């Protein structure tokens, strides 16, 4: 790990000198030669402005719930018209009636790499066995794991299975990935609904009942909301906790409502079993979840995000762990974006609005780290050549910069309103103050991921999992 970390630092230095230092010198030379650089400045600032506007729109939209509920009857046409307008805006949610049929047989598919997750897997299985509502059709729990060596924990797992008929322990020989483990579990799963879980996830007791509300209405995948269980561990985990409230409470929820589509986030996703058995997971992808999401949508199936289906997970507690986890995410997202973007535009299952929004999601969000970085060389160039900034450009910079700052704070405030639990006020204050550094850190990770992709490097560093102190985690549904 030390060698890998040293290599990452070298990549950061190289990429940032290449993307900041050299352009700054070039822009400075152009300014000295009489060029105004209006185009590059306006382009970068406009993209910042666009990003800020999208954050504000998503945050405002996500203030309202989207949930499956009884459909109300309206006596007057004006009431029905008002309800249609409110539904279009997201006020009160896009309401669907409760399903008439009881929840069918359901399957938990839990993937684990035991040398890494042996300290937490028993706790997760006990949570599933003791805290989850039993569907009317029955419940099965399949632990699909791989390990290079025999481990003492395996005997404990089989002993647990002897006491719980619904638990199946499946060692996947030859497996080297989560994708292969889940694919093996699919071969023996018998439920009509499958929930894919990582080894550290503890879903809410009513998860299948809430997911069934949507699947019974014709959706094929329902992605729930992931929150951080070990948020009090240190400063990093506190920031990740607030970030996840923004990601799963704001961004995913808003995108789902605005486009009537979403992504499967890797865990706490509830699939129609027949669809999952058709799609399966590709072991060659760094982010098999995003790859499966795009293939699902491109096959005409529907994915929805419901933030009332809550699971808690463990966040990285060290910078190294955080770095390699997020680099894999960024690398995998880029890989999938380049692979499926053209197919998305040709797909008959996406309307024009969905194609536009998914292009923004796949390309623009992925490339924003590179785009935003170009603001620095432009600013450095003007520091090298004072007096080269026009008054109009100065005003535009203040507007774009001010709105970008406001959008970040506004999203945090919106996340606080709809958060899964009441966090200490200090968490939000720290996150606001640390936000510029945190965003810069994530952008640096994304740039290194792009560098690795261009160099054909796709090493997967496993995220370490350690047992955490037992804490009661109270969630609110919303």
Tab-separated table of C-alpha atoms in Angstrom:
chain	number	residue	atom	x	y	z
A	1	UNK	CA	0.000	0.000	0.000
A	2	UNK	CA	2.871	2.406	0.784
A	3	UNK	CA	4.298	1.950	-2.695
A	4	UNK	CA	0.856	2.419	-4.253
A	5	UNK	CA	0.265	5.562	-2.215
A	6	UNK	CA	3.619	7.015	-3.284
A	7	UNK	CA	2.718	6.294	-6.898
A	8	UNK	CA	-0.618	8.086	-6.471
A	9	UNK	CA	1.103	11.217	-5.134
A	10	UNK	CA	3.409	11.228	-8.156
A	11	UNK	CA	0.389	10.972	-10.470
A	12	UNK	CA	-1.290	13.921	-8.727
A	13	UNK	CA	1.810	16.079	-9.126
A	14	UNK	CA	2.317	15.118	-12.768
A	15	UNK	CA	-1.317	15.566	-13.854
A	16	UNK	CA	-1.757	18.880	-12.051
A	17	UNK	CA	1.476	20.353	-13.386
A	18	UNK	CA	0.366	19.224	-16.832
A	19	UNK	CA	-3.187	20.571	-16.499
A	20	UNK	CA	-2.535	23.729	-14.449
A	21	UNK	CA	1.082	24.827	-14.746
A	22	UNK	CA	1.584	24.515	-18.492
A	23	UNK	CA	-1.799	26.056	-19.439
A	24	UNK	CA	-1.138	28.955	-17.016
A	25	UNK	CA	2.151	29.733	-18.753
A	26	UNK	CA	0.492	29.411	-22.160
A	27	UNK	CA	-2.416	31.683	-21.199
A	28	UNK	CA	0.013	34.190	-19.702
A	29	UNK	CA	1.956	34.257	-22.960
A	30	UNK	CA	-1.271	34.856	-24.898
A	31	UNK	CA	-2.207	37.727	-22.583
A	32	UNK	CA	1.208	39.320	-23.036
A	33	UNK	CA	0.722	38.939	-26.790
A	34	UNK	CA	-2.523	40.894	-26.637
A	35	UNK	CA	-5.064	38.080	-26.556
A	36	UNK	CA	-8.048	38.715	-24.260
A	37	UNK	CA	-8.811	35.028	-23.521
A	38	UNK	CA	-12.510	35.844	-23.445
A	39	UNK	CA	-13.476	32.474	-24.947
A	40	UNK	CA	-11.692	30.161	-22.462
A	41	UNK	CA	-12.795	32.244	-19.481
A	42	UNK	CA	-16.411	32.486	-20.584
A	43	UNK	CA	-16.542	28.764	-21.433
A	44	UNK	CA	-15.244	27.608	-18.043
A	45	UNK	CA	-17.383	30.080	-16.093
A	46	UNK	CA	-20.487	29.116	-18.070
A	47	UNK	CA	-19.973	25.457	-17.202
A	48	UNK	CA	-19.598	26.408	-13.532
A	49	UNK	CA	-22.826	28.372	-13.853
A	50	UNK	CA	-24.618	25.437	-15.489
A	51	UNK	CA	-23.447	23.065	-12.777
A	52	UNK	CA	-24.658	25.448	-10.053
A	53	UNK	CA	-28.083	25.790	-11.684
A	54	UNK	CA	-28.452	21.993	-11.940
A	55	UNK	CA	-27.539	21.587	-8.259
A	56	UNK	CA	-30.154	24.174	-7.263
A	57	UNK	CA	-32.836	22.536	-9.436
A	58	UNK	CA	-32.092	19.062	-8.076
A	59	UNK	CA	-31.944	20.264	-4.470
A	60	UNK	CA	-35.257	22.095	-4.783
A	61	UNK	CA	-36.938	19.116	-6.437
A	62	UNK	CA	-35.641	16.657	-3.836
A	63	UNK	CA	-37.238	18.616	-1.001
A	64	UNK	CA	-40.413	16.704	-1.862
A	65	UNK	CA	-40.911	12.966	-1.496
A	66	UNK	CA	-41.570	10.437	-4.181
A	67	UNK	CA	-43.279	7.404	-2.728
A	68	UNK	CA	-45.850	4.705	-3.384
A	69	UNK	CA	-49.160	5.560	-1.705
A	70	UNK	CA	-52.900	5.103	-1.983
A	71	UNK	CA	-54.269	7.091	-4.912
A	72	UNK	CA	-56.735	9.685	-3.713
A	73	UNK	CA	-60.089	10.407	-5.336
A	74	UNK	CA	-60.965	14.008	-6.209
A	75	UNK	CA	-64.542	15.291	-6.426
A	76	UNK	CA	-63.864	18.494	-8.355
A	77	UNK	CA	-61.914	18.896	-11.631
A	78	UNK	CA	-59.966	21.799	-10.119
A	79	UNK	CA	-58.658	19.525	-7.352
A	80	UNK	CA	-57.558	16.937	-9.898
A	81	UNK	CA	-55.806	19.597	-12.007
A	82	UNK	CA	-54.049	20.987	-8.932
A	83	UNK	CA	-52.906	17.495	-7.958
A	84	UNK	CA	-51.527	16.898	-11.464
A	85	UNK	CA	-49.531	20.133	-11.245
A	86	UNK	CA	-48.224	19.191	-7.786
A	87	UNK	CA	-47.264	15.723	-9.034
A	88	UNK	CA	-45.400	17.269	-11.987
A	89	UNK	CA	-43.491	19.507	-9.536
A	90	UNK	CA	-42.797	16.626	-7.171
A	91	UNK	CA	-44.923	18.045	-4.358
A	92	UNK	CA	-46.329	15.147	-2.368
A	93	UNK	CA	-44.564	12.656	-4.564
A	94	UNK	CA	-45.640	10.885	-7.714
A	95	UNK	CA	-48.266	8.781	-5.981
A	96	UNK	CA	-48.891	5.154	-6.823
A	97	UNK	CA	-51.412	2.895	-5.100
A	98	UNK	CA	-50.292	0.179	-2.746
A	99	UNK	CA	-50.096	-3.217	-4.456
A	100	UNK	CA	-53.091	-5.479	-4.011
A	101	UNK	CA	-50.963	-8.618	-3.815
A	102	UNK	CA	-48.865	-9.450	-0.719
A	103	UNK	CA	-45.075	-9.269	-0.898
A	104	UNK	CA	-43.825	-12.371	-2.763
A	105	UNK	CA	-40.823	-14.501	-1.869
A	106	UNK	CA	-37.696	-12.359	-1.531
A	107	UNK	CA	-33.968	-13.072	-1.596
A	108	UNK	CA	-31.052	-11.249	-0.022
A	109	UNK	CA	-27.914	-11.780	-2.125
A	110	UNK	CA	-24.982	-10.801	0.087
A	111	UNK	CA	-21.531	-10.634	-1.515
A	112	UNK	CA	-18.381	-10.839	0.599
A	113	UNK	CA	-14.632	-11.216	0.278
A	114	UNK	CA	-14.017	-12.927	3.583
A	115	UNK	CA	-10.388	-12.239	4.369
A	116	UNK	CA	-11.346	-8.585	4.200
A	117	UNK	CA	-14.855	-8.726	5.673
A	118	UNK	CA	-14.726	-11.633	8.100
A	119	UNK	CA	-14.950	-9.284	11.093
A	120	UNK	CA	-18.310	-7.821	10.011
A	121	UNK	CA	-20.138	-10.515	8.055
A	122	UNK	CA	-21.686	-12.340	11.026
A	123	UNK	CA	-23.076	-9.069	12.381
A	124	UNK	CA	-24.648	-8.341	8.986
A	125	UNK	CA	-26.232	-11.792	8.726
A	126	UNK	CA	-27.629	-11.571	12.259
A	127	UNK	CA	-29.132	-8.208	11.375
A	128	UNK	CA	-30.854	-9.680	8.310
A	129	UNK	CA	-32.085	-12.688	10.277
A	130	UNK	CA	-33.490	-10.747	13.222
A	131	UNK	CA	-34.512	-7.285	11.978
A	132	UNK	CA	-36.122	-7.779	8.554
A	133	UNK	CA	-39.881	-8.192	8.134
A	134	UNK	CA	-40.687	-11.599	6.698
A	135	UNK	CA	-42.531	-11.268	3.368
A	136	UNK	CA	-45.742	-13.245	3.019
A	137	UNK	CA	-44.094	-15.329	0.310
A	138	UNK	CA	-41.044	-16.143	2.426
A	139	UNK	CA	-37.425	-14.994	2.710
A	140	UNK	CA	-34.066	-16.484	1.812
A	141	UNK	CA	-30.604	-15.102	2.547
A	142	UNK	CA	-27.689	-16.238	0.402
A	143	UNK	CA	-24.158	-15.328	1.446
A	144	UNK	CA	-21.981	-15.721	-1.656
A	145	UNK	CA	-18.331	-15.290	-0.755
A	146	UNK	CA	-14.852	-15.994	-2.020
A	147	UNK	CA	-11.669	-16.563	-0.078
A	148	UNK	CA	-8.192	-17.694	-1.172
A	149	UNK	CA	-7.708	-19.747	2.017
A	150	UNK	CA	-9.854	-21.628	4.514
A	151	UNK	CA	-10.859	-19.426	7.439
A	152	UNK	CA	-12.148	-20.230	10.958
A	153	UNK	CA	-15.083	-17.868	10.368
A	154	UNK	CA	-16.488	-20.310	7.796
A	155	UNK	CA	-17.326	-22.833	10.517
A	156	UNK	CA	-19.227	-20.146	12.429
A	157	UNK	CA	-21.140	-19.230	9.285
A	158	UNK	CA	-22.204	-22.824	8.634
A	159	UNK	CA	-23.219	-23.196	12.277
A	160	UNK	CA	-25.389	-20.089	11.927
A	161	UNK	CA	-26.992	-21.572	8.808
A	162	UNK	CA	-27.858	-24.766	10.713
A	163	UNK	CA	-29.977	-22.699	13.107
A	164	UNK	CA	-31.670	-20.667	10.358
A	165	UNK	CA	-33.182	-22.580	7.460
A	166	UNK	CA	-33.532	-19.401	5.385
A	167	UNK	CA	-29.742	-18.840	5.369
A	168	UNK	CA	-27.560	-20.426	2.675
A	169	UNK	CA	-23.758	-20.229	2.774
A	170	UNK	CA	-22.221	-20.392	-0.701
A	171	UNK	CA	-18.462	-20.425	-1.186
A	172	UNK	CA	-17.783	-19.479	-4.813
A	173	UNK	CA	-14.659	-21.330	-5.874
A	174	UNK	CA	-12.497	-19.527	-8.406
A	175	UNK	CA	-14.256	-16.224	-7.884
A	176	UNK	CA	-12.203	-13.043	-7.807
A	177	UNK	CA	-14.965	-10.438	-7.675
A	178	UNK	CA	-18.293	-9.366	-6.227
A	179	UNK	CA	-19.839	-9.794	-9.680
A	180	UNK	CA	-18.905	-13.485	-9.826
A	181	UNK	CA	-20.217	-14.038	-6.291
A	182	UNK	CA	-23.614	-12.494	-7.068
A	183	UNK	CA	-23.856	-14.352	-10.387
A	184	UNK	CA	-23.278	-17.623	-8.528
A	185	UNK	CA	-25.967	-16.719	-5.987
A	186	UNK	CA	-28.411	-16.035	-8.827
A	187	UNK	CA	-28.062	-19.632	-9.978
A	188	UNK	CA	-29.654	-20.912	-6.757
A	189	UNK	CA	-31.900	-17.984	-5.739
A	190	UNK	CA	-35.641	-18.724	-5.644
A	191	UNK	CA	-37.243	-15.369	-4.778
A	192	UNK	CA	-39.257	-13.088	-7.061
A	193	UNK	CA	-37.465	-10.028	-5.681
A	194	UNK	CA	-33.708	-9.944	-5.114
A	195	UNK	CA	-31.900	-7.429	-2.928
A	196	UNK	CA	-28.180	-7.155	-3.650
A	197	UNK	CA	-26.180	-6.226	-0.552
A	198	UNK	CA	-22.563	-5.567	0.312
A	199	UNK	CA	-21.227	-7.243	3.435
A	200	UNK	CA	-21.385	-4.099	5.594
A	201	UNK	CA	-24.974	-3.092	4.793
A	202	UNK	CA	-27.815	-3.181	7.330
A	203	UNK	CA	-31.139	-2.403	5.577
A	204	UNK	CA	-34.299	-1.181	7.292
A	205	UNK	CA	-36.870	-3.703	8.471
A	206	UNK	CA	-39.517	-2.731	5.883
A	207	UNK	CA	-37.198	-2.655	2.878
A	208	UNK	CA	-38.937	-5.350	0.819
A	209	UNK	CA	-42.415	-3.983	1.527
A	210	UNK	CA	-41.407	-0.525	0.300
A	211	UNK	CA	-39.619	-1.893	-2.771
A	212	UNK	CA	-42.592	-4.095	-3.665
A	213	UNK	CA	-44.818	-0.999	-3.830
A	214	UNK	CA	-42.853	0.109	-6.898
A	215	UNK	CA	-42.098	-3.268	-8.474
A	216	UNK	CA	-45.805	-4.138	-8.372
A	217	UNK	CA	-46.470	-0.959	-10.394
A	218	UNK	CA	-44.163	-2.035	-13.221
A	219	UNK	CA	-40.697	-0.885	-12.151
A	220	UNK	CA	-37.944	-3.483	-12.432
A	221	UNK	CA	-35.267	-2.121	-10.081
A	222	UNK	CA	-35.655	0.069	-6.999
A	223	UNK	CA	-32.514	1.656	-5.586
A	224	UNK	CA	-32.671	2.630	-1.921
A	225	UNK	CA	-30.817	5.200	0.111
A	226	UNK	CA	-27.386	4.482	1.604
A	227	UNK	CA	-26.339	6.276	4.788
A	228	UNK	CA	-23.212	6.085	6.921
A	229	UNK	CA	-23.355	4.045	10.135
A	230	UNK	CA	-19.893	4.917	11.478
A	231	UNK	CA	-20.277	8.663	10.875
A	232	UNK	CA	-18.847	9.534	14.274
A	233	UNK	CA	-15.560	7.704	13.694
A	234	UNK	CA	-13.503	10.737	12.607
A	235	UNK	CA	-13.534	13.930	10.556
A	236	UNK	CA	-13.480	12.069	7.234
A	237	UNK	CA	-16.424	9.821	8.071
A	238	UNK	CA	-18.425	12.879	9.191
A	239	UNK	CA	-17.892	14.512	5.798
A	240	UNK	CA	-18.754	11.317	3.937
A	241	UNK	CA	-21.967	11.041	5.971
A	242	UNK	CA	-23.111	14.502	4.872
A	243	UNK	CA	-21.963	13.806	1.300
A	244	UNK	CA	-24.063	10.615	1.207
A	245	UNK	CA	-27.108	12.539	2.422
A	246	UNK	CA	-26.553	14.869	-0.541
A	247	UNK	CA	-25.887	12.025	-2.975
A	248	UNK	CA	-28.696	9.616	-2.059
A	249	UNK	CA	-31.127	12.094	-0.527
A	250	UNK	CA	-30.768	14.862	-3.134
A	251	UNK	CA	-28.973	13.938	-6.367
A	252	UNK	CA	-30.245	10.402	-6.978
A	253	UNK	CA	-33.760	11.221	-5.769
A	254	UNK	CA	-34.020	14.297	-8.015
A	255	UNK	CA	-32.567	12.574	-11.080
A	256	UNK	CA	-35.023	9.732	-10.609
A	257	UNK	CA	-37.998	12.076	-10.470
A	258	UNK	CA	-36.831	14.366	-13.275
A	259	UNK	CA	-36.097	11.532	-15.723
A	260	UNK	CA	-38.140	8.605	-14.369
A	261	UNK	CA	-34.909	6.608	-14.360
A	262	UNK	CA	-32.022	6.014	-11.997
A	263	UNK	CA	-28.981	3.841	-11.367
A	264	UNK	CA	-28.336	0.763	-9.278
A	265	UNK	CA	-25.764	1.849	-6.712
A	266	UNK	CA	-24.164	-1.541	-6.019
A	267	UNK	CA	-26.049	-2.324	-2.813
A	268	UNK	CA	-29.525	-1.847	-1.350
A	269	UNK	CA	-30.955	-2.364	-4.821
A	270	UNK	CA	-34.163	-4.397	-5.220
A	271	UNK	CA	-34.519	-6.238	-8.513
A	272	UNK	CA	-37.242	-8.178	-10.203
A	273	UNK	CA	-35.454	-11.538	-10.094
A	274	UNK	CA	-36.197	-12.420	-13.713
A	275	UNK	CA	-34.582	-9.163	-14.845
A	276	UNK	CA	-31.496	-9.606	-12.678
A	277	UNK	CA	-31.006	-13.161	-13.919
A	278	UNK	CA	-31.076	-11.817	-17.470
A	279	UNK	CA	-28.762	-8.827	-16.846
A	280	UNK	CA	-26.335	-10.396	-14.333
A	281	UNK	CA	-22.998	-8.668	-13.586
A	282	UNK	CA	-19.864	-8.303	-15.683
A	283	UNK	CA	-16.749	-9.291	-13.664
A	284	UNK	CA	-14.467	-7.360	-16.024
A	285	UNK	CA	-15.952	-3.972	-15.051
A	286	UNK	CA	-14.494	-1.910	-12.204
A	287	UNK	CA	-18.003	-0.689	-11.386
A	288	UNK	CA	-20.206	-3.630	-12.236
A	289	UNK	CA	-23.202	-1.831	-10.722
A	290	UNK	CA	-23.137	1.133	-13.142
A	291	UNK	CA	-22.496	-1.234	-16.040
A	292	UNK	CA	-25.527	-3.307	-15.032
A	293	UNK	CA	-27.589	-0.118	-14.661
A	294	UNK	CA	-26.927	0.997	-18.235
A	295	UNK	CA	-27.550	-2.457	-19.668
A	296	UNK	CA	-30.811	-2.645	-17.718
A	297	UNK	CA	-32.033	0.699	-19.059
A	298	UNK	CA	-30.860	-0.084	-22.592
A	299	UNK	CA	-32.944	-3.272	-22.484
A	300	UNK	CA	-36.067	-1.241	-21.750
A	301	UNK	CA	-36.355	-1.955	-18.030
A	302	UNK	CA	-37.173	0.757	-15.492
A	303	UNK	CA	-35.057	1.809	-12.493
A	304	UNK	CA	-36.327	4.084	-9.741
A	305	UNK	CA	-34.762	5.639	-6.637
A	306	UNK	CA	-36.730	5.640	-3.368
A	307	UNK	CA	-34.921	7.365	-0.523
A	308	UNK	CA	-37.331	5.938	2.057
A	309	UNK	CA	-35.682	2.503	1.655
A	310	UNK	CA	-32.709	3.031	3.925
A	311	UNK	CA	-29.611	0.962	4.593
A	312	UNK	CA	-26.575	1.869	6.673
A	313	UNK	CA	-23.009	1.098	5.641
A	314	UNK	CA	-19.444	1.701	6.800
A	315	UNK	CA	-17.499	4.644	5.373
A	316	UNK	CA	-13.725	4.659	4.827
A	317	UNK	CA	-11.945	6.092	7.845
A	318	UNK	CA	-8.543	6.801	6.294
A	319	UNK	CA	-7.485	8.980	3.384
A	320	UNK	CA	-5.807	6.053	1.601
A	321	UNK	CA	-8.928	3.903	1.751
A	322	UNK	CA	-11.101	6.806	0.621
A	323	UNK	CA	-8.723	7.606	-2.246
A	324	UNK	CA	-8.626	4.131	-3.761
A	325	UNK	CA	-12.363	3.582	-3.323
A	326	UNK	CA	-13.280	6.823	-5.068
A	327	UNK	CA	-10.671	6.301	-7.788
A	328	UNK	CA	-12.264	2.973	-8.646
A	329	UNK	CA	-15.671	4.646	-8.779
A	330	UNK	CA	-14.417	7.419	-11.069
A	331	UNK	CA	-12.480	4.997	-13.281
A	332	UNK	CA	-15.443	2.661	-13.596
A	333	UNK	CA	-17.879	5.477	-14.311
A	334	UNK	CA	-15.634	6.766	-17.115
A	335	UNK	CA	-15.319	3.262	-18.542
A	336	UNK	CA	-19.090	2.791	-18.638
A	337	UNK	CA	-19.708	6.301	-20.002
A	338	UNK	CA	-17.442	5.744	-22.981
A	339	UNK	CA	-18.849	2.275	-23.572
A	340	UNK	CA	-22.575	3.040	-23.563
A	341	UNK	CA	-23.074	6.706	-24.510
A	342	UNK	CA	-23.599	6.089	-28.241
A	343	UNK	CA	-25.904	3.154	-27.576
A	344	UNK	CA	-27.913	5.372	-25.235
A	345	UNK	CA	-28.481	7.949	-27.969
A	346	UNK	CA	-29.641	5.246	-30.388
A	347	UNK	CA	-31.872	3.503	-27.849
A	348	UNK	CA	-35.645	3.554	-28.484
A	349	UNK	CA	-36.241	3.235	-24.731
A	350	UNK	CA	-34.959	6.741	-23.912
A	351	UNK	CA	-36.912	9.856	-24.836
A	352	UNK	CA	-35.090	13.033	-25.895
A	353	UNK	CA	-35.136	14.507	-22.393
A	354	UNK	CA	-33.712	11.333	-20.862
A	355	UNK	CA	-30.979	11.152	-23.508
A	356	UNK	CA	-29.985	14.754	-22.805
A	357	UNK	CA	-29.991	14.301	-19.046
A	358	UNK	CA	-28.062	11.031	-19.165
A	359	UNK	CA	-25.480	12.640	-21.441
A	360	UNK	CA	-25.088	15.335	-18.802
A	361	UNK	CA	-24.828	12.646	-16.138
A	362	UNK	CA	-22.350	10.417	-17.964
A	363	UNK	CA	-20.081	12.856	-19.782
A	364	UNK	CA	-20.416	16.257	-18.185
A	365	UNK	CA	-20.275	15.100	-14.555
A	366	UNK	CA	-17.320	12.851	-15.339
A	367	UNK	CA	-15.391	15.543	-17.202
A	368	UNK	CA	-16.233	18.347	-14.763
A	369	UNK	CA	-13.043	17.654	-12.792
A	370	UNK	CA	-10.991	18.464	-15.890
A	371	UNK	CA	-13.149	21.435	-16.838
A	372	UNK	CA	-13.180	22.996	-13.376
A	373	UNK	CA	-9.427	22.634	-13.119
A	374	UNK	CA	-9.000	24.944	-16.109
A	375	UNK	CA	-10.277	27.849	-14.035
A	376	UNK	CA	-7.014	27.801	-12.084
A	377	UNK	CA	-4.621	28.353	-15.023
A	378	UNK	CA	-6.834	31.177	-16.278
A	379	UNK	CA	-6.721	32.853	-12.855
A	380	UNK	CA	-2.973	32.269	-12.572
A	381	UNK	CA	-2.477	33.822	-15.988
A	382	UNK	CA	-4.250	36.983	-14.872
A	383	UNK	CA	-2.113	37.096	-11.742
A	384	UNK	CA	0.930	36.925	-13.999
A	385	UNK	CA	-0.503	39.694	-16.199
A	386	UNK	CA	-2.385	42.155	-13.930
A	387	UNK	CA	-4.938	44.471	-15.489
A	388	UNK	CA	-5.943	42.091	-18.271
A	389	UNK	CA	-9.424	41.432	-16.882
A	390	UNK	CA	-12.318	43.459	-18.303
A	391	UNK	CA	-15.039	44.755	-15.997
A	392	UNK	CA	-17.675	42.599	-17.706
A	393	UNK	CA	-15.631	39.444	-17.197
A	394	UNK	CA	-14.983	40.395	-13.567
A	395	UNK	CA	-18.745	40.688	-12.976
A	396	UNK	CA	-19.406	37.384	-14.767
A	397	UNK	CA	-16.757	35.707	-12.631
A	398	UNK	CA	-18.367	37.031	-9.439
A	399	UNK	CA	-21.820	35.856	-10.552
A	400	UNK	CA	-20.657	32.368	-11.586
A	401	UNK	CA	-18.429	31.983	-8.548
A	402	UNK	CA	-21.041	33.312	-6.156
A	403	UNK	CA	-23.774	31.070	-7.532
A	404	UNK	CA	-21.454	28.045	-7.376
A	405	UNK	CA	-20.744	28.701	-3.699
A	406	UNK	CA	-24.428	29.302	-2.993
A	407	UNK	CA	-25.465	26.081	-4.762
A	408	UNK	CA	-23.089	24.009	-2.641
A	409	UNK	CA	-24.381	25.525	0.599
A	410	UNK	CA	-27.992	25.286	-0.595
A	411	UNK	CA	-27.578	21.584	-1.332
A	412	UNK	CA	-26.161	20.988	2.146
A	413	UNK	CA	-29.110	22.830	3.724
A	414	UNK	CA	-31.550	20.793	1.621
A	415	UNK	CA	-29.761	17.602	2.668
A	416	UNK	CA	-30.080	18.650	6.317
A	417	UNK	CA	-33.840	19.042	5.877
A	418	UNK	CA	-34.411	15.597	4.385
A	419	UNK	CA	-31.541	13.766	6.147
A	420	UNK	CA	-32.108	10.177	7.269
A	421	UNK	CA	-31.279	11.164	10.848
A	422	UNK	CA	-30.508	14.255	12.880
A	423	UNK	CA	-26.758	14.866	12.691
A	424	UNK	CA	-24.947	17.290	15.006
A	425	UNK	CA	-24.886	20.846	13.667
A	426	UNK	CA	-21.079	20.682	13.788
A	427	UNK	CA	-21.117	18.079	10.981
A	428	UNK	CA	-22.760	20.522	8.591
A	429	UNK	CA	-20.590	23.462	9.628
A	430	UNK	CA	-17.426	21.399	9.161
A	431	UNK	CA	-18.618	20.179	5.779
A	432	UNK	CA	-19.395	23.706	4.569
A	433	UNK	CA	-15.990	24.989	5.682
A	434	UNK	CA	-14.167	21.946	4.316
A	435	UNK	CA	-16.184	21.818	1.080
A	436	UNK	CA	-13.616	23.567	-1.201
A	437	UNK	CA	-10.885	21.188	-0.022
A	438	UNK	CA	-13.191	18.167	-0.224
A	439	UNK	CA	-14.298	18.990	-3.770
A	440	UNK	CA	-10.683	19.621	-4.811
A	441	UNK	CA	-9.687	16.260	-3.334
A	442	UNK	CA	-12.417	14.416	-5.239
A	443	UNK	CA	-11.536	16.250	-8.456
A	444	UNK	CA	-7.897	15.234	-8.017
A	445	UNK	CA	-8.962	11.623	-7.576
A	446	UNK	CA	-11.100	11.817	-10.727
A	447	UNK	CA	-8.202	13.247	-12.733
A	448	UNK	CA	-5.859	10.476	-11.576
A	449	UNK	CA	-8.572	7.962	-12.513
A	450	UNK	CA	-8.686	9.417	-16.030
A	451	UNK	CA	-4.881	9.228	-16.180
A	452	UNK	CA	-4.993	5.564	-15.132
A	453	UNK	CA	-7.693	4.818	-17.703
A	454	UNK	CA	-5.629	6.347	-20.510
A	455	UNK	CA	-2.640	4.292	-19.372
A	456	UNK	CA	-4.636	1.077	-19.229
A	457	UNK	CA	-4.188	0.673	-15.472
A	458	UNK	CA	-7.208	-0.824	-13.738
A	459	UNK	CA	-5.935	-2.334	-10.490
A	460	UNK	CA	-8.695	-2.864	-7.930
A	461	UNK	CA	-7.611	-2.046	-4.359
A	462	UNK	CA	-10.015	-3.723	-1.911
A	463	UNK	CA	-11.672	-1.349	0.574
A	464	UNK	CA	-10.677	-2.529	4.091
A	465	UNK	CA	-13.578	-3.384	6.408
A	466	UNK	CA	-13.239	-3.412	10.172
A	467	UNK	CA	-15.796	-4.102	12.833
A	468	UNK	CA	-17.233	-0.901	14.290
A	469	UNK	CA	-18.601	-0.267	17.764
A	470	UNK	CA	-22.264	-1.218	18.103
A	471	UNK	CA	-24.498	1.854	17.892
A	472	UNK	CA	-28.248	2.237	17.659
A	473	UNK	CA	-28.901	3.955	14.348
A	474	UNK	CA	-32.268	5.652	14.173
A	475	UNK	CA	-33.606	6.433	10.754
A	476	UNK	CA	-36.478	8.558	9.623
A	477	UNK	CA	-38.323	7.656	6.461
A	478	UNK	CA	-38.440	10.382	3.821
